[in-house]
C-alpha positions as a Python dict, from the first residue, in 0.01 Angstrom:
ca = {
    (1, 'M'): (0, 0, 0),
    (2, 'R'): (275, -169, -203),
    (3, 'K'): (216, 64, -496),
    (4, 'K'): (294, 378, -295),
    (5, 'P'): (673, 321, -263),
    (6, 'V'): (691, 238, -634),
    (7, 'R'): (503, 554, -724),
    (8, 'L'): (726, 758, -490),
    (9, 'V'): (1043, 623, -648),
    (10, 'A'): (906, 683, -998),
    (11, 'S'): (807, 1039, -906),
    (12, 'C'): (1155, 1106, -763),
    (13, 'L'): (1322, 970, -1076),
    (14, 'L'): (1102, 1181, -1300),
    (15, 'G'): (1178, 1485, -1087),
    (16, 'I'): (1554, 1424, -1111),
    (17, 'L'): (1530, 1381, -1488),
    (18, 'A'): (1331, 1703, -1517),
    (19, 'L'): (1591, 1892, -1311),
    (20, 'L'): (1872, 1749, -1523),
    (21, 'A'): (1692, 1854, -1841),
    (22, 'V'): (1643, 2209, -1710),
    (23, 'W'): (2009, 2229, -1607),
    (24, 'T'): (2139, 2088, -1934),
    (25, 'L'): (1917, 2296, -2163),
    (26, 'F'): (1871, 2625, -1978),
    (27, 'I'): (2122, 2675, -1696),
    (28, 'E'): (2464, 2537, -1781),
    (29, 'P'): (2471, 2665, -2142),
    (30, 'R'): (2416, 3016, -1999),
    (31, 'R'): (2686, 2991, -1734),
    (32, 'L'): (3021, 3155, -1792),
    (33, 'V'): (3319, 3054, -1581),
    (34, 'V'): (3673, 3188, -1580),
    (35, 'H'): (3928, 2908, -1596),
    (36, 'R'): (4261, 3040, -1464),
    (37, 'E'): (4574, 2832, -1497),
    (38, 'E'): (4946, 2895, -1474),
    (39, 'I'): (5149, 2676, -1705),
    (40, 'E'): (5526, 2632, -1676),
    (41, 'L'): (5675, 2550, -2014),
    (42, 'P'): (6017, 2400, -2081),
    (43, 'G'): (6005, 2558, -2428),
    (44, 'W'): (5956, 2910, -2293),
    (45, 'P'): (6300, 3073, -2317),
    (46, 'K'): (6456, 3167, -1986),
    (47, 'G'): (6448, 3542, -1937),
    (48, 'T'): (6134, 3584, -2148),
    (49, 'P'): (5859, 3741, -1933),
    (50, 'A'): (5543, 3551, -1852),
    (51, 'L'): (5248, 3609, -2084),
    (52, 'K'): (4887, 3628, -1969),
    (53, 'V'): (4659, 3500, -2246),
    (54, 'A'): (4280, 3521, -2262),
    (55, 'L'): (4170, 3231, -2483),
    (56, 'L'): (3818, 3226, -2633),
    (57, 'S'): (3687, 2977, -2884),
    (58, 'D'): (3369, 2841, -3042),
    (59, 'L'): (3156, 3145, -2966),
    (60, 'H'): (2891, 3023, -3213),
    (61, 'V'): (2712, 3355, -3180),
    (62, 'G'): (2341, 3296, -3237),
    (63, 'S'): (2329, 2962, -3062),
    (64, 'P'): (2070, 2952, -2782),
    (65, 'H'): (2178, 3162, -2482),
    (66, 'W'): (2462, 3326, -2679),
    (67, 'G'): (2315, 3608, -2881),
    (68, 'V'): (2464, 3953, -2934),
    (69, 'S'): (2381, 4079, -2583),
    (70, 'R'): (2562, 3785, -2423),
    (71, 'L'): (2854, 3841, -2661),
    (72, 'R'): (2883, 4196, -2525),
    (73, 'A'): (2887, 4061, -2171),
    (74, 'L'): (3156, 3810, -2270),
    (75, 'V'): (3372, 4087, -2416),
    (76, 'E'): (3330, 4300, -2104),
    (77, 'K'): (3419, 4011, -1872),
    (78, 'T'): (3722, 3920, -2082),
    (79, 'N'): (3847, 4280, -2077),
    (80, 'G'): (3813, 4276, -1699),
    (81, 'E'): (4077, 4002, -1680),
    (82, 'N'): (4344, 4243, -1808),
    (83, 'A'): (4522, 3985, -2023),
    (84, 'D'): (4835, 4075, -2219),
    (85, 'V'): (4686, 3935, -2538),
    (86, 'V'): (4349, 3791, -2641),
    (87, 'V'): (4352, 3481, -2861),
    (88, 'L'): (4043, 3373, -3056),
    (89, 'A'): (4053, 3012, -3175),
    (90, 'G'): (3773, 3012, -3432),
    (91, 'D'): (3407, 2921, -3497),
    (92, 'Y'): (3238, 3257, -3444),
    (93, 'V'): (2920, 3177, -3639),
    (94, 'I'): (2660, 2901, -3614),
    (95, 'D'): (2602, 2642, -3882),
    (96, 'R'): (2367, 2377, -3747),
    (97, 'V'): (2229, 2424, -3397),
    (98, 'L'): (1874, 2357, -3285),
    (99, 'F'): (1679, 2676, -3205),
    (100, 'G'): (1971, 2893, -3321),
    (101, 'T'): (1938, 3231, -3492),
    (102, 'K'): (2210, 3332, -3737),
    (103, 'V'): (2400, 3652, -3664),
    (104, 'D'): (2590, 3812, -3950),
    (105, 'Q'): (2967, 3826, -3952),
    (106, 'E'): (2982, 4205, -3949),
    (107, 'T'): (2788, 4226, -3623),
    (108, 'I'): (3010, 3963, -3462),
    (109, 'G'): (3325, 4138, -3583),
    (110, 'A'): (3207, 4474, -3448),
    (111, 'E'): (3138, 4331, -3103),
    (112, 'L'): (3467, 4140, -3085),
    (113, 'G'): (3642, 4457, -3193),
    (114, 'N'): (3573, 4589, -2842),
    (115, 'L'): (3816, 4339, -2691),
    (116, 'R'): (4119, 4516, -2544),
    (117, 'A'): (4471, 4396, -2457),
    (118, 'P'): (4816, 4561, -2467),
    (119, 'F'): (4938, 4324, -2739),
    (120, 'G'): (4609, 4314, -2924),
    (121, 'V'): (4369, 4045, -3036),
    (122, 'V'): (4486, 3756, -3256),
    (123, 'A'): (4248, 3513, -3425),
    (124, 'V'): (4227, 3205, -3644),
    (125, 'L'): (3917, 3083, -3827),
    (126, 'G'): (3743, 2751, -3769),
    (127, 'N'): (3560, 2499, -3983),
    (128, 'H'): (3217, 2656, -3921),
    (129, 'D'): (3352, 2994, -4029),
    (130, 'W'): (3476, 2854, -4360),
    (131, 'W'): (3154, 2661, -4419),
    (132, 'N'): (2969, 2992, -4387),
    (133, 'G'): (3180, 3248, -4573),
    (134, 'G'): (3528, 3245, -4423),
    (135, 'E'): (3657, 3544, -4616),
    (136, 'R'): (3361, 3749, -4499),
    (137, 'M'): (3438, 3653, -4138),
    (138, 'R'): (3803, 3741, -4187),
    (139, 'R'): (3717, 4085, -4327),
    (140, 'A'): (3468, 4150, -4046),
    (141, 'L'): (3732, 4080, -3781),
    (142, 'E'): (4012, 4268, -3954),
    (143, 'A'): (3786, 4573, -4004),
    (144, 'H'): (3789, 4614, -3626),
    (145, 'G'): (4161, 4572, -3566),
    (146, 'I'): (4174, 4198, -3500),
    (147, 'V'): (4475, 4022, -3654),
    (148, 'V'): (4357, 3709, -3838),
    (149, 'L'): (4634, 3456, -3898),
    (150, 'E'): (4633, 3174, -4149),
    (151, 'N'): (4972, 3006, -4166),
    (152, 'D'): (5126, 3330, -4046),
    (153, 'V'): (5294, 3476, -3739),
    (154, 'R'): (5242, 3783, -3522),
    (155, 'T'): (5552, 3882, -3321),
    (156, 'F'): (5572, 4142, -3047),
    (157, 'V'): (5847, 4237, -2804),
    (158, 'R'): (5807, 4242, -2429),
    (159, 'D'): (6089, 4364, -2205),
    (160, 'G'): (6326, 4324, -2498),
    (161, 'K'): (6227, 3962, -2562),
    (162, 'P'): (6032, 3845, -2871),
    (163, 'I'): (5712, 3647, -2829),
    (164, 'A'): (5549, 3503, -3142),
    (165, 'I'): (5197, 3376, -3200),
    (166, 'A'): (5163, 3142, -3498),
    (167, 'G'): (4811, 3091, -3630),
    (168, 'L'): (4759, 2785, -3848),
    (169, 'A'): (4493, 2731, -4113),
    (170, 'D'): (4188, 2528, -4019),
    (171, 'A'): (4273, 2160, -4059),
    (172, 'V'): (3926, 2050, -4176),
    (173, 'T'): (3863, 2299, -4454),
    (174, 'R'): (4207, 2447, -4537),
    (175, 'E'): (4575, 2348, -4556),
    (176, 'P'): (4781, 2411, -4242),
    (177, 'E'): (5155, 2454, -4301),
    (178, 'P'): (5317, 2429, -3958),
    (179, 'E'): (5683, 2401, -4057),
    (180, 'L'): (5676, 2693, -4301),
    (181, 'T'): (5472, 2898, -4055),
    (182, 'F'): (5701, 2841, -3757),
    (183, 'E'): (6000, 2948, -3967),
    (184, 'K'): (5849, 3298, -3981),
    (185, 'A'): (5899, 3338, -3607),
    (186, 'P'): (6234, 3469, -3473),
    (187, 'P'): (6435, 3160, -3375),
    (188, 'E'): (6496, 3294, -3025),
    (189, 'S'): (6130, 3377, -2959),
    (190, 'A'): (5882, 3209, -2730),
    (191, 'L'): (5632, 3058, -2976),
    (192, 'V'): (5263, 3000, -2910),
    (193, 'A'): (5079, 2802, -3180),
    (194, 'V'): (4706, 2865, -3224),
    (195, 'V'): (4488, 2612, -3406),
    (196, 'H'): (4117, 2542, -3421),
    (197, 'E'): (4113, 2161, -3409),
    (198, 'P'): (4350, 1998, -3158),
    (199, 'D'): (4390, 1686, -3375),
    (200, 'I'): (4684, 1849, -3551),
    (201, 'F'): (4881, 1867, -3225),
    (202, 'P'): (5081, 1540, -3261),
    (203, 'S'): (5222, 1657, -3596),
    (204, 'L'): (5341, 2001, -3484),
    (205, 'G'): (5688, 1908, -3365),
    (206, 'N'): (5869, 2066, -3072),
    (207, 'R'): (5903, 2427, -3187),
    (208, 'P'): (5592, 2569, -3013),
    (209, 'A'): (5619, 2614, -2639),
    (210, 'I'): (5245, 2543, -2627),
    (211, 'T'): (4955, 2493, -2867),
    (212, 'L'): (4617, 2653, -2797),
    (213, 'A'): (4300, 2504, -2947),
    (214, 'G'): (3921, 2485, -2927),
    (215, 'H'): (3669, 2296, -3144),
    (216, 'T'): (3578, 2012, -2905),
    (217, 'H'): (3346, 2211, -2671),
    (218, 'G'): (3470, 1963, -2409),
    (219, 'G'): (3220, 1725, -2567),
    (220, 'Q'): (2936, 1957, -2443),
    (221, 'V'): (2828, 1673, -2213),
    (222, 'R'): (3073, 1522, -1966),
    (223, 'F'): (2990, 1268, -1694),
    (224, 'P'): (3195, 1190, -1382),
    (225, 'F'): (3421, 885, -1424),
    (226, 'I'): (3296, 831, -1782),
    (227, 'G'): (3400, 1151, -1954),
    (228, 'S'): (3251, 1287, -2274),
    (229, 'P'): (3059, 1030, -2481),
    (230, 'V'): (3076, 1238, -2802),
    (231, 'V'): (3386, 1435, -2902),
    (232, 'P'): (3443, 1578, -3253),
    (233, 'S'): (3795, 1437, -3274),
    (234, 'D'): (3960, 1138, -3435),
    (235, 'F'): (4138, 1086, -3103),
    (236, 'G'): (3826, 1053, -2890),
    (237, 'Q'): (3879, 1198, -2542),
    (238, 'R'): (4257, 1228, -2578),
    (239, 'F'): (4241, 1602, -2656),
    (240, 'V'): (3892, 1680, -2525),
    (241, 'L'): (3974, 1966, -2286),
    (242, 'G'): (4227, 2130, -2058),
    (243, 'H'): (4603, 2115, -2028),
    (244, 'I'): (4753, 1808, -2195),
    (245, 'V'): (5121, 1711, -2201),
    (246, 'E'): (5248, 1443, -2440),
    (247, 'H'): (5614, 1360, -2500),
    (248, 'G'): (5712, 1689, -2341),
    (249, 'K'): (5483, 1894, -2569),
    (250, 'H'): (5208, 2111, -2423),
    (251, 'L'): (4851, 2163, -2547),
    (252, 'F'): (4560, 2352, -2397),
    (253, 'V'): (4206, 2294, -2530),
    (254, 'T'): (3932, 2529, -2413),
    (255, 'T'): (3573, 2411, -2377),
    (256, 'G'): (3452, 2718, -2569),
    (257, 'I'): (3144, 2936, -2531),
    (258, 'G'): (2847, 2841, -2751),
    (259, 'T'): (2697, 2513, -2865),
    (260, 'S'): (2674, 2320, -3191),
    (261, 'I'): (2400, 2088, -3321),
    (262, 'L'): (2224, 2041, -2984),
    (263, 'P'): (2203, 2342, -2748),
    (264, 'V'): (2307, 2143, -2441),
    (265, 'R'): (2591, 2149, -2191),
    (266, 'F'): (2646, 1931, -1887),
    (267, 'G'): (2967, 1921, -1688),
    (268, 'V'): (3145, 2159, -1927),
    (269, 'P'): (3022, 2516, -1883),
    (270, 'P'): (3124, 2792, -2125),
    (271, 'E'): (3461, 2932, -2024),
    (272, 'I'): (3706, 3215, -2062),
    (273, 'A'): (4048, 3049, -2028),
    (274, 'I'): (4305, 3279, -1865),
    (275, 'L'): (4646, 3118, -1907),
    (276, 'T'): (4968, 3253, -1763),
    (277, 'L'): (5254, 3108, -1967),
    (278, 'R'): (5598, 3116, -1815),
    (279, 'S'): (5937, 2949, -1817),
    (280, 'R'): (5985, 2645, -1597),
}
């Protein structure tokens, strides 16, 4: 009789572990949430209209659950948000992910070329892109009208006010030049910096109104009260995800779409980040 409660508890624990494994491996990595946030920025010039940004990062097309068909669905859902501009923060290909299937850069570029926004689609490349033929990825995106920035600026005018997007080179594989890059933006413009890795954020100075980044995947696994045990950042959980403000400077890190190394997600589902940037 004494063994029955022990067996019951053991069976319940095994059942919970099985459910967690199914969720982590098969359900959450397939989910797609829309993270909407309005951010008031002291560095956004008064009189400059608000800007609605759709931020996507770390698509890792070919990772489990994120093949070409899911990429099409992602593009369609992003277009349905009617953002003013779409920003892509890098890592479009896979490098090392268990059970992944590589998708060529040209196919990825063609699908992303279906993204639509009044002020276009602006992209930077990430470390996985450069480890797997960065120039090929750049050409594939540019062939479909996507503006790829590497230490360069894209400026557009809205209601007579300039808004600039500065894309910096990948900090792991290339040489970002923030000061020289920011000088290319009109001095009176609202400036949005786009990077792949958020670790560069502390060194960017006060010129950008906000910095947008990816790379961390939110740690892919995030527990209540504990956070993310593994984060690909020298700063640990400091820049792991979401809207971060330090010394008056603003950063937003998206949790991304695909997976890297292990095809798991728990507590950090794939997301489309829809950010409305405005003056305080």
